[in-house]
mmCIF file of C-alpha atoms in Angstrom:
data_model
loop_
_atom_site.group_PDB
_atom_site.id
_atom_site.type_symbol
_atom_site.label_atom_id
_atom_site.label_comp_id
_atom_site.label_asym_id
_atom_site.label_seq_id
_atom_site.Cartn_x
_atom_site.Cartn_y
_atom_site.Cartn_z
ATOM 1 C CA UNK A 175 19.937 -1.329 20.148
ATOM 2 C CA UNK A 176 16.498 -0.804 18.056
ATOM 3 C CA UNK A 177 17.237 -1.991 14.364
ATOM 4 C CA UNK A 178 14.462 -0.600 12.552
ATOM 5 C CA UNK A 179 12.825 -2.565 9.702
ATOM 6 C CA UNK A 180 13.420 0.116 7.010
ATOM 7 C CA UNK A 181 11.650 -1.894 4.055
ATOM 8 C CA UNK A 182 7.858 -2.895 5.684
ATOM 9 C CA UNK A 183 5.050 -1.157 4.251
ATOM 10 C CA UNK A 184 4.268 0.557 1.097
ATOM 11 C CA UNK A 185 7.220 2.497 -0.069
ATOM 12 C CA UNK A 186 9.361 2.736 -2.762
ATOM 13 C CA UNK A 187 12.677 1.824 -0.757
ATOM 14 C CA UNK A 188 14.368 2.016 2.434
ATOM 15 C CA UNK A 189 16.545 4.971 1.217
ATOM 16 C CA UNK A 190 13.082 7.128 1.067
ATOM 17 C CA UNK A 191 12.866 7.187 4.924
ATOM 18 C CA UNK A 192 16.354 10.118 4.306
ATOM 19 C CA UNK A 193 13.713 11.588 2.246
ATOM 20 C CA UNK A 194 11.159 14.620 3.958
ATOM 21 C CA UNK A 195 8.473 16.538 2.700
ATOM 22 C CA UNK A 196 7.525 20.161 4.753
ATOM 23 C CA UNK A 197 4.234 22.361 3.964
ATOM 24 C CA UNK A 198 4.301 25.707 3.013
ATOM 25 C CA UNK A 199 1.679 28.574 2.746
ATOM 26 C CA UNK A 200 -0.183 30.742 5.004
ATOM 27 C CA UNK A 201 -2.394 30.809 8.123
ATOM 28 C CA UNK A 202 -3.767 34.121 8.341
ATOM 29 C CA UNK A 203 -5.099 35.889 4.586
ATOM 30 C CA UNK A 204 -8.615 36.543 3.819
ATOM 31 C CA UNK A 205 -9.539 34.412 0.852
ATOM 32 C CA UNK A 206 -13.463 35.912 0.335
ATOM 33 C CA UNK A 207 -16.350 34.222 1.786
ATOM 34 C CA UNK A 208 -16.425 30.257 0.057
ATOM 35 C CA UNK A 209 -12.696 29.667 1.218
ATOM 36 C CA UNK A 210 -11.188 29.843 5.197
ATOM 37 C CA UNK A 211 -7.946 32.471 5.713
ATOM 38 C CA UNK A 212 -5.786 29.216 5.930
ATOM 39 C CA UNK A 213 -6.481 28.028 2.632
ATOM 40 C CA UNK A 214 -3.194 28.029 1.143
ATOM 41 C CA UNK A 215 -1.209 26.010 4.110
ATOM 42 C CA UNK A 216 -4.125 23.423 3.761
ATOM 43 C CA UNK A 217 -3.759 23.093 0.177
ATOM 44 C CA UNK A 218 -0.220 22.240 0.542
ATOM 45 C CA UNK A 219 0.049 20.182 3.398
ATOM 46 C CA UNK A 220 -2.778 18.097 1.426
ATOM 47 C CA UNK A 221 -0.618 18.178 -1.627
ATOM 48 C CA UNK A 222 2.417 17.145 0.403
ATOM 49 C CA UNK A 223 1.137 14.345 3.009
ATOM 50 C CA UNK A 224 -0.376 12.413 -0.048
ATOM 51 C CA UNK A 225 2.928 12.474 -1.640
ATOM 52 C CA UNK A 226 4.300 11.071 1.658
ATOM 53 C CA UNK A 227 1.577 8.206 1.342
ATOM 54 C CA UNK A 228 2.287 7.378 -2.283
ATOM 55 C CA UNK A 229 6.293 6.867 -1.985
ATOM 56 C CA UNK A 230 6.923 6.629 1.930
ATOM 57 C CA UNK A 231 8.488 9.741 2.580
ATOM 58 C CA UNK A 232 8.293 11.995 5.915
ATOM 59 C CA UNK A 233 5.648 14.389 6.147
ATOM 60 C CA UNK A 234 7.553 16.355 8.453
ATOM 61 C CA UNK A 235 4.741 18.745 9.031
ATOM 62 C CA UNK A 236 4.343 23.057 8.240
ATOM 63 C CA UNK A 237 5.768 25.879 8.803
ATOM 64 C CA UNK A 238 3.809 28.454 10.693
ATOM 65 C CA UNK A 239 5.702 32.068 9.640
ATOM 66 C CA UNK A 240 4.568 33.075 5.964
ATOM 67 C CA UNK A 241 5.853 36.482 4.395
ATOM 68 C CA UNK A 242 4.264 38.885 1.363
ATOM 69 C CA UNK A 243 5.340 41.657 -0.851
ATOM 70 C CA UNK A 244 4.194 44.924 1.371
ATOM 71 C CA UNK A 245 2.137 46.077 -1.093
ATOM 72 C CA UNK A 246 -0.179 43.041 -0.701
ATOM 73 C CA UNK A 247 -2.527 43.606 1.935
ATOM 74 C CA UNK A 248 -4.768 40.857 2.397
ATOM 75 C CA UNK A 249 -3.583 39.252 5.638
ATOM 76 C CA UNK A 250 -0.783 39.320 8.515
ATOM 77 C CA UNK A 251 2.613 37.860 7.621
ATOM 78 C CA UNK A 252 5.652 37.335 9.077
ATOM 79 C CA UNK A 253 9.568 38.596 8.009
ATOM 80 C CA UNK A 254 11.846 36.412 6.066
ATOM 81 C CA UNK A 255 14.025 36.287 9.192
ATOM 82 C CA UNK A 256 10.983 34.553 10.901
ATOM 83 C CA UNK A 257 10.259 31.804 8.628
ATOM 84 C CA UNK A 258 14.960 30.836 8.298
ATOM 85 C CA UNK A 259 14.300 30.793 11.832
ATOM 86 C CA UNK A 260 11.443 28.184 12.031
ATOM 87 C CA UNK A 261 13.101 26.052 9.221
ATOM 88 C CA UNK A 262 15.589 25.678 11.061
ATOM 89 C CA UNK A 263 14.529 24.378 13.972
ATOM 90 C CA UNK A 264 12.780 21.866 11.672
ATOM 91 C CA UNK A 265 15.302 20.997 9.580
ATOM 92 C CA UNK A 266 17.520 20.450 12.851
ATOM 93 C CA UNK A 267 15.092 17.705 14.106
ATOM 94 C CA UNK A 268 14.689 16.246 10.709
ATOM 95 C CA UNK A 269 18.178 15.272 10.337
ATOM 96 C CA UNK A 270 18.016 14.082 13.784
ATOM 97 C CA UNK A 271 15.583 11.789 12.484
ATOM 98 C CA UNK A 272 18.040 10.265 9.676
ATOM 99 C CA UNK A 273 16.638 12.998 6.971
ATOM 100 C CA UNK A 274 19.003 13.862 4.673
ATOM 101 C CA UNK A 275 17.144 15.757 1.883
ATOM 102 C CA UNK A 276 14.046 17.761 2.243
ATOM 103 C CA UNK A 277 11.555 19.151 -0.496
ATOM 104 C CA UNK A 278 9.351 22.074 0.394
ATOM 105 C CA UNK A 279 5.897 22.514 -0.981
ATOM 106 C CA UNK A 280 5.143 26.374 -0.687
ATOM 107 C CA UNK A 281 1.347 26.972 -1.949
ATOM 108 C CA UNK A 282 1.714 30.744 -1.102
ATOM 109 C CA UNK A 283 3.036 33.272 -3.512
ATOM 110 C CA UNK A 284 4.673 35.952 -0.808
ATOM 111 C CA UNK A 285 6.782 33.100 0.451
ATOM 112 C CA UNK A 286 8.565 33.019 -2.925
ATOM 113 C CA UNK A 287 10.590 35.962 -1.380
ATOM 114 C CA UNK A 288 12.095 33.556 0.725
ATOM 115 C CA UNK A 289 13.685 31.269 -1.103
ATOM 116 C CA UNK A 290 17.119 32.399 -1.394
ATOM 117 C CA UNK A 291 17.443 32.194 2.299
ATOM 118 C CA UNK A 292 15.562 28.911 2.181
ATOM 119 C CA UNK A 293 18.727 27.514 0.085
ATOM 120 C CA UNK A 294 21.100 28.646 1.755
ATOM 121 C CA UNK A 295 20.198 26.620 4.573
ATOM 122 C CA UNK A 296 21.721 23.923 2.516
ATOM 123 C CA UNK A 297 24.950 24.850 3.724
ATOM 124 C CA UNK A 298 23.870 25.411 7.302
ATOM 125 C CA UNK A 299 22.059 22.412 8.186
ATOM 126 C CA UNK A 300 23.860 20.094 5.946
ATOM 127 C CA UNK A 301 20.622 19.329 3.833
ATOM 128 C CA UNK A 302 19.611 18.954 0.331
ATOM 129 C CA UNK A 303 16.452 21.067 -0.274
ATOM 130 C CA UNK A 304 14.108 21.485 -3.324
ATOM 131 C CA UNK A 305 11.962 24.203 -2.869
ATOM 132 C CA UNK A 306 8.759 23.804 -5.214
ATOM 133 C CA UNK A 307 6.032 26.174 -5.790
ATOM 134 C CA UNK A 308 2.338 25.805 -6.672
ATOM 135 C CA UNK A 309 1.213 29.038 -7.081
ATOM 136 C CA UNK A 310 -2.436 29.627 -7.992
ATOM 137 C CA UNK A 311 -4.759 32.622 -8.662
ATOM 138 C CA UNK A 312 -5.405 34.086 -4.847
ATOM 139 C CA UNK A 313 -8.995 32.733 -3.931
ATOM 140 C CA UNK A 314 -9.937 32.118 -7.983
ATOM 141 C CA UNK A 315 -11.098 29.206 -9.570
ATOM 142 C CA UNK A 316 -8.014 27.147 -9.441
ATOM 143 C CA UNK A 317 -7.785 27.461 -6.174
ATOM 144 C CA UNK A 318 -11.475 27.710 -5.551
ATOM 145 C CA UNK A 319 -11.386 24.228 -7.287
ATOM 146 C CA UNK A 320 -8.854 22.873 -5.370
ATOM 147 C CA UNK A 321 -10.507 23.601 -2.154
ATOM 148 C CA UNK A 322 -13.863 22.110 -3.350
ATOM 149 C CA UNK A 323 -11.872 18.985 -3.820
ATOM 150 C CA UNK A 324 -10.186 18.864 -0.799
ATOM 151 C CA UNK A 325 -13.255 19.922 1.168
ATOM 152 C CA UNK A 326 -12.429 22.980 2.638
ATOM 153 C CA UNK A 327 -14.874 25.658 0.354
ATOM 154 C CA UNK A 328 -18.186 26.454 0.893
ATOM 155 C CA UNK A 329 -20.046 26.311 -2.159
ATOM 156 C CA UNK A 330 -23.040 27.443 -0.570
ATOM 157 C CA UNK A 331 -20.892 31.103 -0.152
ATOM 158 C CA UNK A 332 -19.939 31.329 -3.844
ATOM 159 C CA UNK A 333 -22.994 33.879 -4.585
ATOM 160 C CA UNK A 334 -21.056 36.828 -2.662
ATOM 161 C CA UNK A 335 -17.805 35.206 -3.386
ATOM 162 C CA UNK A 336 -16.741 38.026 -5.970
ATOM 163 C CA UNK A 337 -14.244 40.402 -6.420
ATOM 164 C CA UNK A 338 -16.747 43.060 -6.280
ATOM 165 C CA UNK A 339 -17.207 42.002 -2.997
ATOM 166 C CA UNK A 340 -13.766 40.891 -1.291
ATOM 167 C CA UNK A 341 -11.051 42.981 -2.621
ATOM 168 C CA UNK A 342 -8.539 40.120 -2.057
ATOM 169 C CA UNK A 343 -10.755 37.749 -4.632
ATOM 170 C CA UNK A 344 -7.586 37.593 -8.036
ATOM 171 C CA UNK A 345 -6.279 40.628 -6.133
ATOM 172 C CA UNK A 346 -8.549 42.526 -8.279
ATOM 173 C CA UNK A 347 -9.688 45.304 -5.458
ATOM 174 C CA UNK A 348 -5.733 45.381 -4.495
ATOM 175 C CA UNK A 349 -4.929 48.519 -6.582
ATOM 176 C CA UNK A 350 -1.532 49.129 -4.828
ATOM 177 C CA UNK A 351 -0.620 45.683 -5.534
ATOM 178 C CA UNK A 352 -1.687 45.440 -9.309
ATOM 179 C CA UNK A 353 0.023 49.123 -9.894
ATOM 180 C CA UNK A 354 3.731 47.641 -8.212
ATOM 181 C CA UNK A 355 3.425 44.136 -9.795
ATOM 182 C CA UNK A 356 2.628 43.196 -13.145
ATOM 183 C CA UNK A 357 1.854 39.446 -12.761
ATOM 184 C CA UNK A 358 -0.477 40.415 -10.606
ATOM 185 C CA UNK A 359 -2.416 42.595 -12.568
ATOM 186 C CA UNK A 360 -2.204 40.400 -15.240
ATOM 187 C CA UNK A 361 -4.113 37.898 -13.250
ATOM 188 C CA UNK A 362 -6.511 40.370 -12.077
ATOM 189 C CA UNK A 363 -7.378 41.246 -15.135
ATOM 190 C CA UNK A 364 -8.183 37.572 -15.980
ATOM 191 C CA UNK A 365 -10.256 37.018 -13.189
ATOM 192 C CA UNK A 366 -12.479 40.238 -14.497
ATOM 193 C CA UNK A 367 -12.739 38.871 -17.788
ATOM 194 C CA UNK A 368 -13.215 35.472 -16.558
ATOM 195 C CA UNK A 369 -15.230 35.286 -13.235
ATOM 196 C CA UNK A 370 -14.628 32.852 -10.580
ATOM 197 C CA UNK A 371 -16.128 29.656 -10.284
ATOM 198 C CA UNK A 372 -16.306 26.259 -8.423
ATOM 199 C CA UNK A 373 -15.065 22.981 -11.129
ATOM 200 C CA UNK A 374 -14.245 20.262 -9.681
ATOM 201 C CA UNK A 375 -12.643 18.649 -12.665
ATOM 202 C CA UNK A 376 -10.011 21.184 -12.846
ATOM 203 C CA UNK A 377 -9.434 20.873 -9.291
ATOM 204 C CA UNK A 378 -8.955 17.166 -9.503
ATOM 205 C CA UNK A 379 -6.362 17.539 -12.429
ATOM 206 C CA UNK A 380 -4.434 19.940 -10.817
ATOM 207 C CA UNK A 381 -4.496 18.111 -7.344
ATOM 208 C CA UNK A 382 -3.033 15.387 -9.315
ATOM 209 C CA UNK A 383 -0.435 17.188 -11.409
ATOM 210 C CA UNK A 384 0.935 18.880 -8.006
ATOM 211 C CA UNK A 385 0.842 15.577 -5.960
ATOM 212 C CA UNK A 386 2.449 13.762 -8.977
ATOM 213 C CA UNK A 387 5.237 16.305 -9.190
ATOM 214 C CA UNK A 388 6.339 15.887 -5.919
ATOM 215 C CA UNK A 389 6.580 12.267 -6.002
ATOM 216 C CA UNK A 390 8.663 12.537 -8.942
ATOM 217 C CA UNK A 391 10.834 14.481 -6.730
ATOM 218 C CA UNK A 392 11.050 12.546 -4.187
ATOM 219 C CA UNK A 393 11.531 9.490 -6.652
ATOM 220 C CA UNK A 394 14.595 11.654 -8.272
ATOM 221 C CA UNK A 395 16.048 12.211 -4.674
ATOM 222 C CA UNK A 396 16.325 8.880 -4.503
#
């Protein structure tokens, strides 16, 4: 029999190796022209695999199906159904693996109407979950920021990278979308007053405040 040594490395204990952190955003929305149509699934498997590296937890990877209210039409999406179904077959392995409590890091706003199925896996699996959300401005300057930081925005596509231009840009050109939701117009309306812009300050501080969040997570799992 293998006997694992549990304590080596840089962790906080052995007890954070029950401990597993999953990804959650999108693979397939426009986000104008400075940021790529995966931008939110990168932003928070970024924010979740430096967590990992800070405390020792599992990065136990993404999950692929993402979901949006219908009157957002900016990308293609999957049903609710599709991402229980996907979770599960992670969450299966992961406790396979010794996990025994999992925190999801969902950096897409649609996938907010699945978290009441999310928990309920809970009972299914036999698995403590925290689902946490980041949600930011859709293609804005927070998340314009955050992608500058992270390296995945082209700043040398921010002079067409306007609402004007990509309807999708604070969901201003998304009239359906503002009219059925008011957070969303709210936001819109912020981005018109405000513009969009590249500052990298801002993207480091929020970086920070999102990785730091979920290690104090993990740290209160413990």
């Amino acid at each position: 029999m293998t006997i694992l040594r549990l304590n080596s490395g840089k962790i906080l204990n052995e007890k954070v190796h029950e401990i597993g952190v999953i990804a959650m955003g999108s693979y397939l929305e426009n986000h104008g022209s400075a940021l790529p149509i995966d931008t939110d699934i990168k932003i928070a498997s970024y924010v979740s695999l430096m967590a990992c590296i800070k405390t020792g937890a599992k990065f136990l990877g993404t999950v692929i199906p993402s979901t949006e209210y219908s009157y957002v039409k900016h990308g293609i999406h999957n049903k609710v159904s599709d991402i229980v179904e996907y979770l599960t077959f992670l969450l299966t392995w992961a406790k396979r693996i010794g996990i025994k409590k999992v925190i999801i890091v969902n950096c897409h706003g649609g996938n907010i109407l699945a978290e009441k199925e999310i928990k309920e896996l809970e009972n299914l699996i036999n698995i403590k979950i925290k689902f946490l959300s980041f949600p930011l401005t859709h293609a804005a300057t927070e998340e314009l920021s955050i992608g500058y930081v992270i390296g995945i925005a082209n700043k040398e596509k921010m002079k067409e990278h306007k609402p004007e231009n990509y309807a999708e840009i604070g969901m201003v050109g998304l009239r359906e979308a503002r009219e059925k939701n008011k957070e969303i117009d709210e936001e819109a309306k912020r981005v018109e007053k405000e513009g969009v812009k590249i500052d990298e300050e801002l993207g480091k501080k929020l970086l920070d405040e999102f990785i730091n969040k979920v290690v104090n997570e993990i740290t209160n799992f413990l």
